[in-house]
Coordinates of C-alpha atoms in Angstrom, one line a residue:
X1046 CA 157.1 121.1 174.1
X1047 CA 159.5 119.6 171.6
X1048 CA 159.1 115.8 171.2
X1049 CA 162.5 114.5 172.1
X1050 CA 163.7 111.1 173.1
X1051 CA 164.5 112.4 176.6
X1052 CA 161.7 114.7 177.7
X1053 CA 158.2 114.0 176.4
X1054 CA 155.1 111.8 177.0
X1055 CA 156.2 110.2 173.7
X1056 CA 157.7 106.7 173.6
X1057 CA 161.0 106.2 175.4
X1058 CA 163.9 104.3 173.7
X1059 CA 163.0 101.3 175.8
X1060 CA 159.4 101.3 174.7
X1061 CA 160.4 101.7 171.1
X1062 CA 162.7 98.7 171.3
X1063 CA 159.9 96.7 173.0
X1064 CA 157.5 97.6 170.1
X1065 CA 160.1 96.6 167.4
X1066 CA 161.1 93.3 169.1
X1067 CA 157.6 92.3 170.2
X1068 CA 158.7 92.3 173.8
X1069 CA 156.8 94.0 176.6
X1070 CA 153.5 95.8 176.3
X1071 CA 151.7 96.8 174.2
X1072 CA 152.1 94.0 171.7
X1073 CA 153.2 95.2 168.2
X1074 CA 150.4 95.7 165.8
X1075 CA 150.1 97.1 162.3
X1076 CA 148.0 100.1 161.5
X1077 CA 146.5 101.3 158.2
X1078 CA 145.2 104.9 157.7
X1079 CA 143.6 105.5 154.3
X1080 CA 141.1 107.7 152.6
X1081 CA 138.2 105.2 152.6
X1082 CA 137.2 102.7 155.2
X1083 CA 137.1 100.0 152.6
X1084 CA 140.7 100.6 151.5
X1085 CA 141.9 100.7 155.2
X1086 CA 140.2 97.4 155.8
X1087 CA 141.8 95.9 152.7
X1088 CA 145.2 96.8 154.0
X1089 CA 144.5 95.4 157.5
X1090 CA 143.2 92.2 155.9
X1091 CA 146.6 91.7 154.2
X1092 CA 148.5 92.4 157.4
X1093 CA 146.4 89.9 159.2
X1094 CA 147.2 87.3 156.5
X1095 CA 150.9 87.7 157.2
X1096 CA 151.8 90.4 154.6
X1097 CA 154.1 93.2 155.4
X1098 CA 153.5 97.0 155.0
X1099 CA 154.4 96.9 151.3
X1100 CA 152.0 94.1 150.6
X1101 CA 149.3 96.0 152.5
X1102 CA 150.1 99.2 150.5
X1103 CA 149.5 97.4 147.2
X1104 CA 146.1 96.1 148.4
X1105 CA 145.2 99.6 149.7
X1106 CA 146.1 101.2 146.4
X1107 CA 143.9 98.9 144.3
X1108 CA 141.1 99.2 146.8
X1109 CA 141.3 103.0 146.6
X1110 CA 141.2 102.8 142.8
X1111 CA 137.7 101.3 143.3
X1112 CA 136.3 103.1 146.3
X1113 CA 137.7 106.6 145.7
X1114 CA 137.6 106.8 141.8
X1115 CA 137.8 110.6 141.7
X1116 CA 141.2 110.6 143.3
X1117 CA 143.3 107.7 142.0
X1118 CA 143.1 104.7 139.8
X1119 CA 144.7 102.3 137.4
X1120 CA 145.1 105.1 134.9
X1121 CA 147.3 107.2 137.3
X1122 CA 150.6 107.2 139.0
X1123 CA 151.9 106.2 142.5
X1124 CA 154.8 107.2 144.7
X1125 CA 155.9 105.1 147.7
X1126 CA 158.3 105.9 150.5
X1127 CA 159.4 102.8 152.4
X1128 CA 161.2 103.1 155.8
X1129 CA 162.1 100.2 158.1
X1130 CA 163.9 100.4 161.5
X1131 CA 167.7 100.6 161.2
X1132 CA 167.5 100.5 157.4
X1133 CA 168.0 103.1 154.7
X1134 CA 164.6 104.5 153.6
X1135 CA 164.0 104.5 149.9
X1136 CA 161.5 105.9 147.3
X1137 CA 159.8 103.7 144.7
X1138 CA 159.5 106.4 142.0
X1139 CA 156.3 105.7 140.1
X1140 CA 156.1 108.9 138.1
X1141 CA 154.3 108.8 134.8
X1142 CA 155.7 110.2 131.6
X1143 CA 154.4 112.2 128.6
X1144 CA 153.7 110.0 125.5
X1145 CA 156.4 109.9 122.9
X1146 CA 154.1 111.5 120.3
X1147 CA 153.5 114.6 122.5
X1148 CA 153.6 117.7 120.2
X1149 CA 155.7 120.3 121.9
X1150 CA 153.7 123.0 120.2
X1151 CA 150.4 121.9 121.7
X1152 CA 148.1 124.5 123.0
X1153 CA 146.1 124.4 126.3
X1154 CA 142.8 123.8 124.5
X1155 CA 144.3 120.7 122.7
X1156 CA 145.1 119.0 126.0
X1157 CA 141.7 117.5 127.1
X1158 CA 140.3 114.0 127.6
X1159 CA 142.4 111.4 125.8
X1160 CA 145.3 113.8 125.0
X1161 CA 145.5 114.8 128.7
X1162 CA 146.9 111.5 129.9
X1163 CA 150.5 110.6 130.6
X1164 CA 151.5 106.9 130.4
X1165 CA 149.8 105.2 133.4
X1166 CA 152.4 103.8 135.8
X1167 CA 150.4 102.7 138.9
X1168 CA 150.0 99.0 138.0
X1169 CA 153.7 98.6 137.1
X1170 CA 154.8 100.4 140.2
X1171 CA 152.7 98.3 142.5
X1172 CA 153.9 95.1 140.8
X1173 CA 157.5 96.2 141.3
X1174 CA 157.0 97.0 145.0
X1175 CA 155.4 93.6 145.7
X1176 CA 157.9 91.6 143.8
X1177 CA 161.0 93.3 145.2
X1178 CA 159.8 94.3 148.7
X1179 CA 156.8 92.2 149.6
X1180 CA 156.8 89.5 152.3
X1181 CA 156.4 86.6 149.9
X1182 CA 153.6 85.5 152.2
X1183 CA 150.7 86.9 150.1
X1184 CA 150.3 86.4 146.4
X1185 CA 149.4 89.0 143.8
X1186 CA 145.8 87.8 143.4
X1187 CA 145.2 88.1 147.2
X1188 CA 146.3 91.7 147.1
X1189 CA 143.8 92.6 144.4
X1190 CA 141.0 90.4 145.8
X1191 CA 139.5 93.1 148.1
X1192 CA 139.4 95.6 145.2
X1193 CA 137.6 93.1 143.0
X1194 CA 135.1 92.5 145.8
X1195 CA 134.4 96.2 146.2
X1196 CA 134.0 96.6 142.4
X1197 CA 131.6 93.7 142.1
X1198 CA 129.5 93.9 145.3
X1199 CA 129.9 97.7 145.6
X1200 CA 131.0 100.0 148.3
X1201 CA 128.9 102.4 150.5
X1202 CA 129.4 106.0 149.3
X1203 CA 130.6 108.4 152.1
X1204 CA 129.7 112.1 152.4
X1205 CA 133.0 113.5 151.1
X1206 CA 133.0 111.2 148.0
X1207 CA 129.3 112.2 147.4
X1208 CA 130.1 115.9 147.5
X1209 CA 132.9 115.5 145.0
X1210 CA 130.7 113.4 142.7
X1211 CA 127.8 115.9 143.0
X1212 CA 130.0 118.8 142.1
X1213 CA 131.4 117.1 139.0
X1214 CA 128.1 115.5 138.0
X1215 CA 127.4 117.7 135.0
X1216 CA 130.9 117.2 133.7
X1217 CA 130.7 113.4 134.0
X1218 CA 127.3 113.5 132.3
X1219 CA 128.8 115.2 129.2
X1220 CA 130.6 111.9 128.2
X1221 CA 128.4 108.9 127.6
X1222 CA 131.2 106.4 128.4
X1223 CA 132.2 108.1 131.7
X1224 CA 128.5 108.6 132.7
X1225 CA 127.8 104.9 132.2
X1226 CA 130.8 103.9 134.3
X1227 CA 130.8 106.5 137.1
X1228 CA 127.2 107.7 137.5
X1229 CA 124.0 105.8 138.6
X1230 CA 121.6 104.3 136.1
X1231 CA 119.7 107.5 136.4
X1232 CA 122.7 109.5 135.3
X1233 CA 123.3 111.1 138.7
X1234 CA 125.9 111.1 141.4
X1235 CA 125.5 108.2 143.8
X1236 CA 123.8 109.3 147.1
X1237 CA 125.4 109.1 150.5
X1238 CA 124.9 105.7 151.9
X1239 CA 124.1 104.1 148.5
X1240 CA 126.0 101.2 147.2
X1241 CA 128.0 101.8 144.0
X1242 CA 129.1 98.9 141.8
X1243 CA 131.7 98.9 139.0
X1244 CA 131.3 95.6 137.1
X1245 CA 133.5 96.7 134.1
X1246 CA 136.4 97.7 136.4
X1247 CA 135.9 94.4 138.3
X1248 CA 136.6 92.4 135.1
X1249 CA 139.7 94.5 134.4
X1250 CA 141.0 93.9 138.0
X1251 CA 140.2 90.2 137.7
X1252 CA 142.3 90.0 134.6
X1253 CA 145.2 91.8 136.2
X1254 CA 144.9 89.4 139.2
X1255 CA 145.0 86.4 136.9
X1256 CA 147.4 87.5 134.2
X1257 CA 149.6 89.8 136.2
X1258 CA 150.6 93.5 135.7
X1259 CA 152.2 92.7 132.3
X1260 CA 148.8 92.4 130.7
X1261 CA 148.3 96.1 131.4
X1262 CA 151.4 97.0 129.4
X1263 CA 151.8 94.3 126.8
X1264 CA 148.7 92.2 126.8
X1265 CA 144.9 92.6 126.1
X1266 CA 144.5 95.5 128.4
X1267 CA 147.3 97.4 126.8
X1268 CA 145.9 96.8 123.3
X1269 CA 142.4 98.0 124.5
X1270 CA 143.9 101.2 125.9
X1271 CA 145.9 101.8 122.7
X1272 CA 142.8 101.2 120.5
X1273 CA 140.7 103.6 122.7
X1274 CA 143.4 106.2 122.4
X1275 CA 143.7 105.9 118.6
X1276 CA 139.9 106.1 118.2
X1277 CA 139.7 109.3 120.3
X1278 CA 142.8 111.2 119.1
X1279 CA 145.0 110.4 122.1
X1280 CA 148.8 110.6 122.0
X1281 CA 149.3 107.5 124.1
X1282 CA 150.3 104.5 122.1
X1283 CA 150.8 100.7 122.6
X1284 CA 154.5 101.3 122.3
X1285 CA 154.4 103.8 125.1
X1286 CA 152.9 101.1 127.4
X1287 CA 155.3 98.4 126.2
X1288 CA 158.3 100.7 126.7
X1289 CA 157.4 102.2 130.1
X1290 CA 160.5 101.9 132.2
X1291 CA 160.4 99.9 135.5
X1292 CA 160.1 102.3 138.4
X1293 CA 163.3 103.5 139.8
X1294 CA 164.4 103.3 143.4
X1295 CA 165.8 106.6 144.8
X1296 CA 167.2 107.9 148.0
X1297 CA 164.7 110.3 149.6
X1298 CA 165.5 113.9 150.3
X1299 CA 166.9 114.2 153.8
X1300 CA 166.4 117.1 156.2
X1301 CA 165.8 117.8 159.9
X1302 CA 163.3 119.6 162.0
X1303 CA 164.5 120.2 165.6
X1304 CA 166.0 116.8 166.5
X1305 CA 164.0 114.7 164.0
X1306 CA 165.3 113.3 160.7
X1307 CA 162.9 113.8 157.8
X1308 CA 162.8 111.7 154.6
X1309 CA 160.6 112.9 151.8
X1310 CA 159.9 113.0 148.1
X1311 CA 162.6 114.3 145.7
X1312 CA 161.8 116.2 142.4
X1313 CA 159.5 116.3 140.6
X1314 CA 157.7 116.0 144.0
X1315 CA 157.3 118.7 146.6
X1316 CA 159.5 117.4 149.4
X1317 CA 162.1 120.1 149.1
X1318 CA 159.5 122.8 149.7
X1319 CA 158.3 121.0 152.8
X1320 CA 161.9 120.9 154.1
X1321 CA 162.4 124.6 153.3
X1322 CA 159.2 125.6 155.1
X1323 CA 160.2 123.6 158.2
X1324 CA 163.7 125.2 158.1
X1325 CA 162.0 128.6 158.2
X1326 CA 159.7 127.6 161.1
X1327 CA 162.7 126.1 163.0
X1328 CA 164.1 129.5 163.5
X1329 CA 161.3 130.4 165.9
X1330 CA 160.9 129.2 169.4
X1331 CA 158.7 126.2 170.3
X1332 CA 156.6 128.5 172.5
X1333 CA 155.9 130.8 169.6
X1334 CA 154.8 127.8 167.6
X1335 CA 152.6 126.3 170.3
X1336 CA 149.1 125.5 169.0
X1337 CA 147.6 128.1 171.4
X1338 CA 150.3 130.7 170.7
X1339 CA 148.9 134.0 169.3
X1340 CA 152.0 134.2 167.1
X1341 CA 151.8 130.7 165.5
X1342 CA 149.5 131.3 162.6
X1343 CA 151.3 134.4 161.4
X1344 CA 154.6 132.6 161.5
X1345 CA 153.2 129.6 159.7
X1346 CA 151.6 131.8 157.0
X1347 CA 154.9 133.6 156.4
X1348 CA 156.8 130.4 156.0
X1349 CA 154.2 129.0 153.6
X1350 CA 154.3 132.2 151.6
X1351 CA 158.1 132.1 151.2
X1352 CA 158.2 128.4 150.4
X1353 CA 155.5 128.5 147.8
X1354 CA 157.0 131.6 146.2
X1355 CA 160.4 129.9 146.0
X1356 CA 158.8 126.9 144.3
X1357 CA 157.1 129.1 141.8
X1358 CA 159.9 131.5 141.1
X1359 CA 162.9 129.2 141.5
X1360 CA 161.9 125.7 140.6
X1361 CA 164.4 122.8 140.6
X1362 CA 166.0 123.0 137.1
X1363 CA 167.4 119.5 136.8
X1364 CA 164.9 116.8 137.6
X1365 CA 167.5 114.0 137.3
X1366 CA 170.7 115.4 138.8
X1367 CA 169.1 117.6 141.4
X1368 CA 171.2 116.9 144.5
X1369 CA 173.4 120.0 144.6
X1370 CA 170.5 122.3 143.7
X1371 CA 168.2 120.8 146.3
X1372 CA 170.9 120.8 149.0
X1373 CA 171.2 124.6 148.6
X1374 CA 167.5 125.2 148.6
X1375 CA 167.0 123.1 151.8
X1376 CA 170.0 124.3 153.7
X1377 CA 169.5 126.1 157.1
X1378 CA 171.5 129.0 155.8
X1379 CA 169.2 129.5 152.8
X1380 CA 166.3 129.5 155.2
X1381 CA 167.9 132.3 157.2
X1382 CA 168.4 134.3 154.1
X1383 CA 164.9 133.8 152.9
X1384 CA 163.5 134.8 156.2
X1385 CA 165.0 138.3 155.9
X1386 CA 162.1 140.5 154.7
X1387 CA 162.6 141.1 151.1
X1388 CA 146.5 124.6 140.4
X1389 CA 143.4 122.7 141.5
X1390 CA 144.7 119.1 141.6
X1391 CA 143.6 116.3 143.8
X1392 CA 145.1 113.0 144.9
X1393 CA 144.9 110.4 147.7
X1394 CA 147.3 109.4 150.4
X1395 CA 147.6 106.6 152.8
X1396 CA 150.1 105.3 155.3
X1397 CA 150.7 101.7 156.5
X1398 CA 152.9 100.4 159.3
X1399 CA 153.3 96.7 160.0
X1400 CA 154.1 94.9 163.3
X1401 CA 157.9 95.1 162.5
X1402 CA 157.8 98.9 162.3
X1403 CA 158.1 99.2 158.5
X1404 CA 156.3 102.3 157.4
X1405 CA 155.1 102.8 153.9
X1406 CA 153.8 106.2 152.9
X1407 CA 152.0 106.3 149.6
X1408 CA 150.6 109.1 147.4
X1409 CA 148.6 108.1 144.3
X1410 CA 146.7 110.2 141.8
X1411 CA 145.0 110.7 138.5
X1412 CA 145.6 114.5 139.1
X1413 CA 142.4 116.5 139.0
X1414 CA 139.1 115.1 140.3
X1415 CA 138.1 112.3 138.0
X1416 CA 141.3 112.8 136.0
X1417 CA 140.9 113.3 132.3
X1418 CA 137.2 112.6 132.6
X1419 CA 137.8 110.0 129.9
X1420 CA 137.8 106.2 130.0
X1421 CA 137.7 103.1 127.8
X1422 CA 134.2 101.6 127.9
X1423 CA 135.7 98.1 128.1
X1424 CA 138.1 98.7 131.0
X1425 CA 136.2 100.9 133.5
X1426 CA 139.0 103.2 134.8
X1427 CA 139.6 106.8 134.3
X1428 CA 142.8 108.1 132.5
X1429 CA 144.9 110.7 134.4
X1430 CA 145.2 114.3 133.2
X1431 CA 148.8 114.9 134.2
X1432 CA 149.5 116.4 130.7
X1433 CA 147.8 119.6 132.1
X1434 CA 150.7 120.0 134.6
X1435 CA 153.3 120.8 131.9
X1436 CA 154.3 124.4 131.1
X1437 CA 153.4 125.5 127.6
X1438 CA 155.1 128.1 125.4
X1439 CA 158.4 128.1 127.4
X1440 CA 160.7 125.3 126.2
X1441 CA 163.4 126.3 128.7
X1442 CA 161.2 125.7 131.8
X1443 CA 162.1 122.5 133.7
X1444 CA 158.5 121.3 133.3
X1445 CA 158.1 122.3 129.7
X1446 CA 155.9 120.1 127.5
X1447 CA 157.9 117.5 125.7
X1448 CA 157.9 113.8 124.9
X1449 CA 158.8 111.4 127.7
X1450 CA 159.0 114.2 130.3
X1451 CA 157.9 113.8 133.9
X1452 CA 154.9 116.0 134.9
X1453 CA 155.0 118.6 137.7
X1454 CA 153.8 117.0 140.9
X1455 CA 153.2 117.9 144.5
X1456 CA 153.3 114.3 145.7
X1457 CA 155.2 114.3 149.0
X1458 CA 155.1 111.0 151.0
X1459 CA 157.1 111.7 154.1
X1460 CA 158.6 109.8 157.1
X1461 CA 160.1 111.2 160.4
X1462 CA 162.7 109.1 162.2
X1463 CA 164.7 109.3 165.4
X1464 CA 168.0 107.3 165.7
X1465 CA 167.1 105.4 162.6
X1466 CA 163.7 104.4 163.8
X1467 CA 160.6 105.5 161.7
X1468 CA 158.1 107.1 164.1
X1469 CA 155.8 109.2 161.9
X1470 CA 154.6 108.5 158.4
X1471 CA 152.2 110.9 156.5
X1472 CA 151.2 112.6 153.3
X1473 CA 148.2 114.3 151.8
X1474 CA 146.3 115.0 148.6
X1475 CA 145.6 118.5 147.4
X1476 CA 148.1 119.7 144.7
X1477 CA 150.2 122.5 146.3
X1478 CA 148.1 122.2 149.5
X1479 CA 149.9 118.9 150.0
X1480 CA 153.1 120.9 150.9
X1481 CA 151.2 123.2 153.3
X1482 CA 149.3 120.4 155.0
X1483 CA 152.3 118.2 155.6
X1484 CA 154.5 121.0 156.9
X1485 CA 151.8 122.1 159.4
X1486 CA 151.0 118.6 160.7
X1487 CA 154.8 117.9 161.2
X1488 CA 155.2 121.2 163.1
X1489 CA 152.3 120.6 165.4
X1490 CA 153.3 117.0 166.1
X1491 CA 156.9 117.8 166.9
X1492 CA 156.5 121.1 168.7
X1493 CA 153.4 120.5 170.8
X1494 CA 151.7 117.9 173.0
X1495 CA 149.0 117.2 170.3
X1496 CA 148.9 113.6 169.4
X1497 CA 148.8 112.7 165.7
X1498 CA 145.0 112.6 165.5
X1499 CA 144.7 116.1 167.0
X1500 CA 147.5 117.4 164.8
X1501 CA 145.8 116.1 161.7
X1502 CA 142.4 117.6 162.7
X1503 CA 143.9 121.0 163.6
X1504 CA 142.9 124.0 161.4
X1505 CA 145.2 124.8 158.4
X1506 CA 146.3 127.7 156.2
X1507 CA 147.5 127.8 152.6
X1508 CA 149.2 130.6 150.7
X1509 CA 149.2 131.1 146.9
X1510 CA 152.2 133.4 146.4
X1511 CA 152.5 136.1 147.0
X1512 CA 149.5 137.4 148.8
X1513 CA 146.4 135.1 148.4
X1514 CA 145.7 133.5 151.8
X1515 CA 143.3 130.7 152.5
X1516 CA 142.3 130.0 156.1
X1517 CA 140.2 127.1 157.2
X1518 CA 136.9 128.3 158.8
X1519 CA 138.0 127.0 162.2
X1520 CA 140.9 129.6 162.0
X1521 CA 139.3 132.3 160.0
X1522 CA 136.8 133.6 162.5
X1523 CA 139.5 134.4 165.1
X1524 CA 142.5 135.3 162.9
X1525 CA 141.3 136.7 159.6
X1526 CA 141.5 140.3 160.8
X1527 CA 145.2 140.1 161.6
X1528 CA 146.3 139.6 158.0
X1529 CA 144.5 142.4 156.2
X1530 CA 147.2 144.9 156.9
X1531 CA 150.0 142.6 155.8
X1532 CA 149.2 142.6 152.1
X1533 CA 147.1 139.5 152.0
X1534 CA 143.9 139.0 150.1
X1535 CA 141.6 136.3 151.4
X1536 CA 140.6 133.4 149.1
X1537 CA 137.4 131.4 149.5
X1538 CA 138.0 127.6 149.9
X1539 CA 135.6 125.5 147.8
X1540 CA 132.4 125.5 149.9
X1541 CA 131.3 122.1 148.7
X1542 CA 134.3 120.5 150.4
X1543 CA 133.5 121.9 153.8
X1544 CA 132.8 119.6 156.8
X1545 CA 131.7 121.9 159.6
X1546 CA 134.6 124.2 160.4
X1547 CA 137.0 122.0 158.4
X1548 CA 137.4 121.9 154.6
X1549 CA 138.9 119.2 152.4
X1550 CA 140.4 121.9 150.2
X1551 CA 143.2 121.9 152.8
X1552 CA 144.2 118.3 152.2
X1553 CA 143.5 114.9 153.5
X1554 CA 146.4 113.8 155.7
X1555 CA 146.4 110.1 156.6
X1556 CA 149.2 109.2 159.0
X1557 CA 150.6 106.7 161.5
X1558 CA 152.7 107.6 164.5
X1559 CA 154.5 105.8 167.3
X1560 CA 153.2 107.4 170.5
X1561 CA 153.8 106.1 174.1
X1562 CA 155.2 102.9 172.6
X1563 CA 152.1 102.2 170.4
X1564 CA 151.5 102.7 166.8
X1565 CA 148.4 104.9 166.2
X1566 CA 146.7 106.0 163.1
X1567 CA 145.0 109.3 162.1
X1568 CA 142.4 109.6 159.3
X1569 CA 141.7 113.2 158.3
X1570 CA 138.2 114.2 159.4
X1571 CA 138.0 116.3 156.2
X1572 CA 137.6 113.1 154.2
X1573 CA 135.8 109.7 154.3
X1574 CA 138.9 107.9 155.6
X1575 CA 139.4 105.4 158.4
X1576 CA 142.1 103.8 160.6
X1577 CA 142.0 100.0 160.8
X1578 CA 144.2 97.5 162.7
X1579 CA 144.4 93.8 161.8

């Protein structure tokens, strides 16, 4: 059934008002869903101390930088979507930028390690979010304190993080600095259940806590980054750090699915593709898209194929003044026309809601697993490798390699609202699979009786245009035979990311949803994540 305000087991208007005002039962509580239990606990700790969802998001981000180092970190970028009841949602755009010294004639083989990094924007973005939108009840040092504790005392390595570490072990061993920082004393990946400490990163975090974010861009940390870049042939300079612009605040892209309002990430993110895929799915009946319908998977696969093909063949040309172009791409009429027959990145995502119903959906990344696989020995964090996301040898392409340009990104923090009330916040890691995962979870949550935890755990598909189809093992056994005669070739998801019949290749959705008048969280079982309440 469709989740509507009038006919569903979902929260009624009266129950929503009770939650938002603190009246009635259940009593309002915040929820944090994040990719590691340590990070989720850090966010819940801030909510319990009186912080709001933005404060908690800052704490979660720093904690993930320690406890999930393959996915995000101080050397990366962060995007936040903030939605509060009866207020206009907004994006805090923490995109990174190519260094000013970027040579437009660079070749693929020249973009590696130190030359692979864009100007890190995470720390400045989090500082901006806290200063302008935090509660003023929790200070900067309190937000970083959990991350410092996890770096100094260590965190317990979960099975998903171990698998990623083990797969990249030989690559990490190839660089002495990276090996010393991110492998055990024996030079190996930390084992499941072992405690991994990062004392160098702890010192860097302590300095940011004591001296503020400015030290990362104009102080001792900035000078250390610049010296490391200069010593290793990197294009990033001290001036790039000093002159990094404050993050902008943007209106999200807006769309609808059934009777729900959707707010999602504008270009260079992948939100417009999510909206286009959902527009395609909306043309089909709810019964055809029921989770147990024999037609659902084929309809989802077709929508994914069209959406990803459009993104590849007709990318958004103007990444600054994109409104008219995106409006056309995400219109219902365009979806009807498209429906007529005719990279290996990684990330992390978490979602926080506080007791007032403010939802913050955050995607952070250093791009590929372990980013550029390069780091300063004195700072303890990995640089991102977003320079690999630019298009080479085509200066007319919207993502062409050039100085100060924004890299291609699939980051898509998203919030669904009804009558101005945020009721679902979600996002995912996984490069282009981000788009596929978010669209499928939204469709299941809106069109079926599945709660958010079941919708997140449900099997997924992904299409690489035009004909390469990936099916999660839980789907493949029953449905693979139906696609061979439709022009699809089956891809093999990375086996080392498998968890039983699920596979982390298909994303890691961390979500919160208001169901039956209560905020619930969902941590993707494909990852090491957790849901924690204060």
